[in-house]
mmCIF file of C-alpha atoms in Angstrom:
data_model
loop_
_atom_site.group_PDB
_atom_site.id
_atom_site.type_symbol
_atom_site.label_atom_id
_atom_site.label_comp_id
_atom_site.label_asym_id
_atom_site.label_seq_id
_atom_site.Cartn_x
_atom_site.Cartn_y
_atom_site.Cartn_z
ATOM 1 C CA GLN A 76 106.062 72.336 91.380
ATOM 2 C CA VAL A 77 103.416 75.193 90.628
ATOM 3 C CA GLN A 78 104.265 76.580 87.360
ATOM 4 C CA LEU A 79 102.369 79.434 85.712
ATOM 5 C CA GLN A 80 101.518 80.983 82.281
ATOM 6 C CA GLU A 81 100.375 83.751 81.663
ATOM 7 C CA SER A 82 98.493 83.892 77.493
ATOM 8 C CA GLY A 83 96.066 86.939 75.445
ATOM 9 C CA PRO A 84 97.131 89.035 72.884
ATOM 10 C CA GLY A 85 100.032 91.907 72.673
ATOM 11 C CA LEU A 86 98.545 94.098 70.292
ATOM 12 C CA VAL A 87 94.864 96.094 71.808
ATOM 13 C CA LYS A 88 93.573 99.234 70.714
ATOM 14 C CA PRO A 89 92.949 102.164 73.121
ATOM 15 C CA SER A 90 89.045 102.130 74.824
ATOM 16 C CA GLN A 91 88.945 98.601 73.559
ATOM 17 C CA THR A 92 89.210 95.727 76.717
ATOM 18 C CA LEU A 93 93.009 93.736 77.277
ATOM 19 C CA SER A 94 92.141 89.955 78.371
ATOM 20 C CA LEU A 95 94.682 88.232 79.533
ATOM 21 C CA THR A 96 94.548 84.312 80.919
ATOM 22 C CA CYS A 97 97.047 82.571 84.122
ATOM 23 C CA THR A 98 97.167 78.548 83.189
ATOM 24 C CA VAL A 99 98.090 77.197 86.395
ATOM 25 C CA SER A 100 99.799 73.101 86.222
ATOM 26 C CA GLY A 101 101.265 71.366 88.447
ATOM 27 C CA GLY A 102 98.521 71.742 90.990
ATOM 28 C CA SER A 103 95.330 72.166 91.064
ATOM 29 C CA ILE A 104 94.247 76.159 91.117
ATOM 30 C CA SER A 105 91.190 74.961 93.678
ATOM 31 C CA SER A 106 92.657 72.981 96.302
ATOM 32 C CA GLY A 107 94.442 74.409 99.920
ATOM 33 C CA SER A 108 94.499 78.274 100.168
ATOM 34 C CA TYR A 109 96.002 81.063 97.837
ATOM 35 C CA TYR A 110 95.315 84.463 96.212
ATOM 36 C CA TRP A 111 96.057 84.491 92.861
ATOM 37 C CA SER A 112 97.241 87.608 91.816
ATOM 38 C CA TRP A 113 97.413 89.944 88.536
ATOM 39 C CA ILE A 114 100.624 92.830 88.413
ATOM 40 C CA ARG A 115 101.991 94.881 85.994
ATOM 41 C CA GLN A 116 105.527 96.102 84.633
ATOM 42 C CA PRO A 117 105.456 99.287 82.365
ATOM 43 C CA ALA A 118 108.731 99.960 80.225
ATOM 44 C CA GLY A 119 111.511 101.152 82.638
ATOM 45 C CA LYS A 120 109.066 100.939 85.405
ATOM 46 C CA GLY A 121 108.467 99.865 89.156
ATOM 47 C CA LEU A 122 105.647 96.958 90.210
ATOM 48 C CA GLU A 123 101.916 97.490 89.637
ATOM 49 C CA TRP A 124 99.755 95.447 91.866
ATOM 50 C CA ILE A 125 96.694 94.910 90.164
ATOM 51 C CA GLY A 126 94.283 92.793 91.823
ATOM 52 C CA ARG A 127 94.035 89.347 93.436
ATOM 53 C CA ILE A 128 91.271 86.242 93.951
ATOM 54 C CA TYR A 129 90.596 84.123 96.005
ATOM 55 C CA THR A 130 89.604 80.274 95.080
ATOM 56 C CA SER A 131 89.074 77.383 97.387
ATOM 57 C CA GLY A 132 86.588 76.446 99.772
ATOM 58 C CA THR A 133 83.359 79.164 100.841
ATOM 59 C CA THR A 134 84.576 82.085 99.221
ATOM 60 C CA SER A 135 85.694 81.158 96.326
ATOM 61 C CA GLY A 136 86.183 83.720 93.812
ATOM 62 C CA THR A 137 86.316 86.421 95.967
ATOM 63 C CA THR A 138 87.951 89.612 94.337
ATOM 64 C CA ASN A 139 89.823 92.667 95.803
ATOM 65 C CA TYR A 140 92.051 95.036 93.211
ATOM 66 C CA ASN A 141 93.641 98.740 93.362
ATOM 67 C CA SER A 142 91.777 101.089 94.362
ATOM 68 C CA SER A 143 93.850 102.925 91.126
ATOM 69 C CA LEU A 144 91.847 100.857 88.543
ATOM 70 C CA LYS A 145 89.341 98.665 90.303
ATOM 71 C CA SER A 146 87.208 100.567 87.460
ATOM 72 C CA ARG A 147 88.055 98.957 85.008
ATOM 73 C CA VAL A 148 89.176 96.045 85.918
ATOM 74 C CA THR A 149 87.504 92.448 86.623
ATOM 75 C CA ILE A 150 89.447 88.734 87.521
ATOM 76 C CA SER A 151 87.629 85.582 87.704
ATOM 77 C CA VAL A 152 88.304 81.998 87.841
ATOM 78 C CA ASP A 153 88.201 78.989 85.169
ATOM 79 C CA THR A 154 88.410 75.869 87.338
ATOM 80 C CA SER A 155 88.202 73.096 84.945
ATOM 81 C CA LYS A 156 91.035 74.801 83.239
ATOM 82 C CA ASN A 157 92.595 75.750 86.301
ATOM 83 C CA GLN A 158 92.894 79.365 84.863
ATOM 84 C CA PHE A 159 92.594 83.229 86.371
ATOM 85 C CA SER A 160 91.951 85.493 84.139
ATOM 86 C CA LEU A 161 92.503 89.950 84.247
ATOM 87 C CA LYS A 162 89.983 92.216 81.719
ATOM 88 C CA VAL A 163 90.889 95.546 81.947
ATOM 89 C CA SER A 164 88.272 97.858 80.215
ATOM 90 C CA SER A 165 89.359 101.340 78.340
ATOM 91 C CA VAL A 166 91.935 101.702 77.880
ATOM 92 C CA THR A 167 94.984 103.625 76.849
ATOM 93 C CA ALA A 168 98.595 103.711 76.544
ATOM 94 C CA ALA A 169 99.035 103.979 80.117
ATOM 95 C CA ASP A 170 97.922 100.444 80.701
ATOM 96 C CA THR A 171 100.542 100.009 77.867
ATOM 97 C CA ALA A 172 103.509 97.375 79.770
ATOM 98 C CA VAL A 173 104.588 93.864 81.243
ATOM 99 C CA TYR A 174 101.950 91.379 83.104
ATOM 100 C CA TYR A 175 102.706 88.718 85.122
ATOM 101 C CA CYS A 176 100.609 86.039 87.338
ATOM 102 C CA ALA A 177 101.356 85.081 90.407
ATOM 103 C CA ARG A 178 100.787 83.289 93.142
ATOM 104 C CA THR A 179 100.378 83.602 97.042
ATOM 105 C CA PRO A 180 99.928 81.537 99.119
ATOM 106 C CA ILE A 181 97.973 81.678 103.266
ATOM 107 C CA VAL A 182 99.166 79.843 106.344
ATOM 108 C CA HIS A 183 96.278 79.595 108.973
ATOM 109 C CA ASP A 184 94.321 82.724 107.547
ATOM 110 C CA TYR A 185 97.020 85.374 106.855
ATOM 111 C CA ALA A 186 98.702 85.655 102.968
ATOM 112 C CA GLY A 187 101.919 85.768 102.530
ATOM 113 C CA PRO A 188 104.087 87.139 100.016
ATOM 114 C CA MET A 189 103.886 86.807 96.415
ATOM 115 C CA ASP A 190 106.005 83.267 96.189
ATOM 116 C CA VAL A 191 104.939 81.595 92.420
ATOM 117 C CA TRP A 192 105.482 84.019 89.285
ATOM 118 C CA GLY A 193 104.607 83.373 85.930
ATOM 119 C CA LYS A 194 107.065 84.531 83.290
ATOM 120 C CA GLY A 195 104.743 87.973 82.384
ATOM 121 C CA THR A 196 103.390 88.566 78.577
ATOM 122 C CA THR A 197 104.067 92.143 77.460
ATOM 123 C CA VAL A 198 101.157 94.010 76.411
ATOM 124 C CA THR A 199 101.032 97.606 73.998
ATOM 125 C CA VAL A 200 98.533 99.351 73.837
ATOM 126 C CA SER A 201 97.666 101.377 70.636
ATOM 127 C CA SER A 202 96.377 101.912 67.267
ATOM 128 C CA ASP B 18 96.177 102.569 100.423
ATOM 129 C CA ILE B 19 99.719 101.908 102.149
ATOM 130 C CA VAL B 20 102.508 103.744 100.581
ATOM 131 C CA MET B 21 105.549 101.635 100.389
ATOM 132 C CA THR B 22 108.761 103.860 99.734
ATOM 133 C CA GLN B 23 112.350 103.116 98.777
ATOM 134 C CA SER B 24 115.773 104.979 99.134
ATOM 135 C CA PRO B 25 117.968 105.182 98.023
ATOM 136 C CA ASP B 26 116.644 104.782 94.276
ATOM 137 C CA SER B 27 120.097 103.278 92.963
ATOM 138 C CA LEU B 28 123.239 102.959 95.346
ATOM 139 C CA ALA B 29 126.333 101.771 93.787
ATOM 140 C CA VAL B 30 128.924 99.254 95.323
ATOM 141 C CA SER B 31 131.471 97.404 95.488
ATOM 142 C CA LEU B 32 132.151 94.248 95.160
ATOM 143 C CA GLY B 33 131.948 91.808 97.892
ATOM 144 C CA GLU B 34 131.208 95.390 100.315
ATOM 145 C CA ARG B 35 127.991 96.493 101.953
ATOM 146 C CA ALA B 36 124.362 97.159 99.469
ATOM 147 C CA THR B 37 121.730 98.903 102.221
ATOM 148 C CA ILE B 38 118.252 99.358 101.544
ATOM 149 C CA ASN B 39 115.546 100.748 102.932
ATOM 150 C CA CYS B 40 111.936 100.474 102.582
ATOM 151 C CA LYS B 41 109.400 102.800 105.382
ATOM 152 C CA SER B 42 105.113 102.102 105.036
ATOM 153 C CA SER B 43 102.907 104.769 105.879
ATOM 154 C CA GLN B 44 101.571 102.834 107.910
ATOM 155 C CA SER B 45 102.511 99.568 110.142
ATOM 156 C CA VAL B 46 102.473 96.769 108.461
ATOM 157 C CA SER B 47 103.227 94.671 111.473
ATOM 158 C CA TYR B 48 100.804 93.255 113.783
ATOM 159 C CA SER B 49 101.581 89.642 116.242
ATOM 160 C CA SER B 50 105.087 89.697 116.190
ATOM 161 C CA LYS B 51 104.737 89.169 112.480
ATOM 162 C CA ASN B 52 106.528 91.651 109.795
ATOM 163 C CA TYR B 53 104.627 91.527 106.942
ATOM 164 C CA LEU B 54 107.183 92.501 104.179
ATOM 165 C CA ALA B 55 108.538 90.880 101.559
ATOM 166 C CA TRP B 56 112.256 91.460 99.409
ATOM 167 C CA TYR B 57 112.455 91.026 95.665
ATOM 168 C CA GLN B 58 114.880 90.840 93.364
ATOM 169 C CA GLN B 59 114.344 91.793 89.843
ATOM 170 C CA LYS B 60 116.964 90.602 86.392
ATOM 171 C CA PRO B 61 116.629 92.147 83.754
ATOM 172 C CA GLY B 62 114.036 90.674 81.146
ATOM 173 C CA GLN B 63 112.932 88.041 83.727
ATOM 174 C CA PRO B 64 109.870 88.009 86.533
ATOM 175 C CA PRO B 65 110.799 89.501 90.757
ATOM 176 C CA LYS B 66 112.217 86.596 92.543
ATOM 177 C CA LEU B 67 110.703 85.970 96.592
ATOM 178 C CA LEU B 68 113.930 86.520 98.330
ATOM 179 C CA LEU B 69 112.740 87.503 101.992
ATOM 180 C CA TYR B 70 109.533 87.618 103.531
ATOM 181 C CA TRP B 71 107.856 88.588 106.376
ATOM 182 C CA ALA B 72 110.838 90.645 106.570
ATOM 183 C CA SER B 73 113.714 88.535 107.395
ATOM 184 C CA THR B 74 112.753 84.715 106.612
ATOM 185 C CA ARG B 75 114.526 83.714 103.702
ATOM 186 C CA GLU B 76 113.074 81.673 100.896
ATOM 187 C CA SER B 77 114.386 78.376 99.647
ATOM 188 C CA GLY B 78 117.564 78.640 97.841
ATOM 189 C CA VAL B 79 118.334 82.185 98.754
ATOM 190 C CA PRO B 80 122.555 82.771 99.954
ATOM 191 C CA ASP B 81 122.678 83.612 103.493
ATOM 192 C CA ARG B 82 124.821 86.829 102.507
ATOM 193 C CA PHE B 83 120.711 88.753 101.742
ATOM 194 C CA SER B 84 119.692 89.836 105.147
ATOM 195 C CA GLY B 85 115.878 91.582 106.533
ATOM 196 C CA SER B 86 115.529 93.478 109.747
ATOM 197 C CA GLY B 87 112.685 95.688 110.103
ATOM 198 C CA SER B 88 109.979 96.251 112.082
ATOM 199 C CA GLY B 89 106.725 98.955 112.437
ATOM 200 C CA THR B 90 107.740 100.651 109.505
ATOM 201 C CA ASP B 91 111.193 100.708 108.731
ATOM 202 C CA PHE B 92 112.820 97.952 107.295
ATOM 203 C CA THR B 93 115.720 97.038 105.510
ATOM 204 C CA LEU B 94 117.368 94.544 102.999
ATOM 205 C CA THR B 95 121.572 93.785 103.858
ATOM 206 C CA ILE B 96 123.083 92.428 101.375
ATOM 207 C CA SER B 97 126.435 91.539 103.361
ATOM 208 C CA SER B 98 129.040 91.042 100.023
ATOM 209 C CA LEU B 99 127.774 92.264 96.915
ATOM 210 C CA GLN B 100 128.077 89.183 93.964
ATOM 211 C CA ALA B 101 128.447 90.565 90.479
ATOM 212 C CA GLU B 102 125.396 87.925 90.106
ATOM 213 C CA ASP B 103 123.636 90.330 92.933
ATOM 214 C CA VAL B 104 122.890 93.509 90.026
ATOM 215 C CA ALA B 105 119.593 94.147 90.124
ATOM 216 C CA VAL B 106 116.668 96.187 90.977
ATOM 217 C CA TYR B 107 114.519 95.409 94.499
ATOM 218 C CA TYR B 108 111.280 96.314 96.073
ATOM 219 C CA CYS B 109 109.546 95.334 99.333
ATOM 220 C CA GLN B 110 106.227 94.819 99.166
ATOM 221 C CA GLN B 111 103.510 94.548 102.380
ATOM 222 C CA TYR B 112 101.160 91.968 102.290
ATOM 223 C CA TYR B 113 99.470 93.539 105.467
ATOM 224 C CA SER B 114 96.582 95.239 104.004
ATOM 225 C CA THR B 115 93.829 92.207 103.775
ATOM 226 C CA LEU B 116 92.209 94.484 101.034
ATOM 227 C CA THR B 117 95.536 95.536 98.982
ATOM 228 C CA TRP B 118 99.018 95.485 98.665
ATOM 229 C CA THR B 119 101.284 97.739 98.266
ATOM 230 C CA PHE B 120 105.314 97.990 96.050
ATOM 231 C CA GLY B 121 107.992 100.324 96.999
ATOM 232 C CA GLN B 122 109.091 102.569 93.752
ATOM 233 C CA GLY B 123 111.829 99.662 93.284
ATOM 234 C CA THR B 124 116.365 100.343 93.853
ATOM 235 C CA LYS B 125 118.448 99.649 91.589
ATOM 236 C CA VAL B 126 122.043 98.293 92.471
ATOM 237 C CA GLU B 127 125.074 98.189 90.133
ATOM 238 C CA ILE B 128 129.170 97.508 90.693
ATOM 239 C CA LYS B 129 130.313 100.249 91.528
#
């Protein structure tokens, strides 16, 4: 079955760019119809959807972002490595969180729920 | 953006008793007989786990004591007979919007 694994630096300095990668195993990131999302969770707080990317067909690479983060976030895909990535620029302490990647199946052109999640990776923004 | 509001923020229920969590959306998340609403369970130190989707369809392997209902803007997650392993935070999430998805703030379920 498909598994997701987040990776990247655990510590980022303020004003720098946070970069994380989600590696997909057990299936191809570009086969089937799926959205691939990033979600974050500050310690002791709730879940915040960051954004998603679509990786199949003629519209592969299409992204959507949380409006509150849109100006600082970029999600991209590397199909040759079966990975998708997250960049958050100009980070502050408020970006300190556990970051998760997740998969959403698309059925009959309708998005479904996030059915497969990675275990998460903790990112701390501190000098 | 669609705002999801859960109530209560926390609840304590005796073992074997019913737990009910509500989720209200700022606009309808239903269309053409489909309710674009999921429920997740998150235990400490773990990622969220999908429990229910389309508001009432249980994910494979989820015990039948978990059930969901509702449509439009009002949804409910019910645990019919609370077990010790159900202690967790529960989140609702809308996937109706074609642009952005949003979660409720979470409801913490504890044993009384």
